[in-house]
Amino acid sequence: MKTQTLKINENDNVIVALEDLNAGQMVIHQGVPYQILENIPAKHKFFSKDMEAGHEIIMYGMLVGKLQCPVQKGRRMSVENTKHAAGAYSFRGVKPFWKAPDVSKFKDTKFYGYHRSNGEVGTANHWLFIPTVFCENRNLDIIKETLHNELGYAVGDKYKDYTQQLIQAIDLGTDLNDVDFHSDRSSKKSRFFKNIDGIKFLNHSGGCGGSRADAASLSKLLAAYANHPNVAGVTLLSLGCQHLQVKDFLHDLKLANPVFDKPLVIHEQQQSHSEAELIRLAIRDTLRGLIAVNKTGRSAAGLDKLCIGVKCGGSDGFSGISANPVVGHCADLVVALGGKVLAAEFPEFCGVEQHLIDRAVDKATADKFIKLMSEYDALAHKLGSGFYMNPSPGNINDGLITDAIKSAGAAKKAGSSPIVDVLDYTEPATKSGLSLVCTPGNDVEATTGKTAAGATIILFTTGLGTPTGNPICPVVKIATNSALALRMNDIIDIDTGGVISGTQSIESLGEALLEYCIKIASGTEIPKAVALNQDDFIPWKRGVSL
């Protein structure tokens, strides 16, 4: 008989519905009968016993909320009867024991990436356009349209064809519903530079007009992207009068890499005779740089050179049961192989702080995490919010009633290895193993920050679906449930719904995910976010985002 329910931890007092349960239905879980008192949609939870107001709700073996009113066994957990609650946290000493997974099958495995002079290895080879200020965004848009079309990186030809057909139908006076859209139709050009995976553009809204602190943070972020192992060369466009000056960027770039040796093209509009000259020279000098970096191809590297970011977005009640644990097992494999893993989204650590602190390798690492968490949450409260307000309406509708529930499931994607470092926003990952990176939970801000820390592949789990990507770091979309993977198969790469149905194990899917990462890192598999040019980039202004 198919399993209808799941109790994640033996100490939990709520049970997860793996499929829709109807009012009046009797279900048996581990030999115990439960009368369902109201409709329980799949992904939601029901209480396993009668409880009074103020009673602590335990899930994943952790405190995730408190009851606001009495509830009966079999009643659905909801925002009406449950409010967020989380325990206090502190450093309780080092607990270094970790049983690493068996990685013998991957011991001699290599991937084929782009080797940089500082010893890092990229999984892709991009040329990057960076504006020091939003005033240059339009110039970047013009250059992007030109280079993408002429060098073979455009992806919108099928929509242009469709629009032309619609215009023709309007001219002929025919019904627009009769015009067929052929999603497989494309006149896309082949790439002119075979060893260049993309020409990417970091359009943003900063660099001037905000605080000087925002401009300084943006400078460090842009420098981190320029120095990223997936970047082969950079074109920098500046207006000239903005807060973020070229000299500030160059200063931060030198701090990031004192021996930075990639081609770097710089043009400042207020020093040009015209906008047309600025664009013309930027295109010409970029092409010269592309000729040089196109000479470098892929070569073998050990899996210890991988740097994997883990992220969840559009989460649902299955995220912490299927996709996140699968990613967590993959993360543990990478750590055991000597690679780096980056887990971010500090608002989604609310409620699991103690669990993470207990995994820190030393007091300094734990103290830095505590400091960044408490300062971030305090600033969010000062601005009229707080970590407890993190779940979105979509999260809540699909079973994530409190932030602590969301966090407990989100933490699963970080696996179980020791935490070797804690990084503030734009700090680079330098240590092998699992590091925590301070970013918001917001999908694009988090992937933007995680890439700045050095992630060369991001594993992104979702239960509701999201088109999030990154300009320079391949983003792999992993569905928590098979219905989503089928419905949005144009943006989903991996389906972990087999964990929910009981047909696949977390461990087997975690190994398969690592094998997929190796193919991506070698350029033999292209994630759908990359193929679709889902190049999202949003710098974080501290404290205004969860």
Coordinates of C-alpha atoms in Angstrom, one line a residue, residues 123-124 126 200 225 228 230-231 307-309 447-448 450-452 454-459 468-476 520 527 529-530 534-536:
T123 CA 32.7 25.4 -14.9
A124 CA 32.1 27.9 -17.7
H126 CA 32.0 33.9 -19.9
K200 CA 26.9 38.3 -19.9
Y225 CA 32.2 38.7 -10.2
H228 CA 35.1 34.7 -10.5
N230 CA 33.7 31.3 -14.6
V231 CA 34.7 34.7 -16.0
C307 CA 32.3 24.9 -5.4
I308 CA 28.6 24.1 -5.2
G309 CA 26.0 26.6 -3.9
T447 CA 22.1 33.4 -5.9
T448 CA 23.8 36.8 -6.7
K450 CA 26.4 33.0 -3.4
T451 CA 28.1 33.4 -6.8
A452 CA 30.1 36.3 -5.4
G454 CA 32.7 31.6 -5.5
A455 CA 29.9 29.1 -6.3
T456 CA 30.6 27.7 -9.8
I457 CA 27.3 25.6 -9.9
I458 CA 24.2 26.4 -7.9
L459 CA 21.7 23.6 -7.0
T468 CA 15.7 32.1 -11.4
G469 CA 19.1 31.9 -12.9
N470 CA 22.5 33.7 -12.7
P471 CA 24.6 35.4 -15.4
I472 CA 27.8 33.4 -14.8
C473 CA 27.0 30.5 -12.5
P474 CA 25.0 27.6 -13.9
V475 CA 21.8 27.1 -11.9
V476 CA 20.2 23.6 -11.7
I520 CA 27.6 20.5 -16.2
P527 CA 20.9 23.4 -17.4
A529 CA 18.3 28.2 -16.8
V530 CA 21.5 28.6 -18.8
Q534 CA 17.9 33.3 -17.2
D535 CA 20.5 35.8 -16.1
D536 CA 19.2 37.3 -12.9

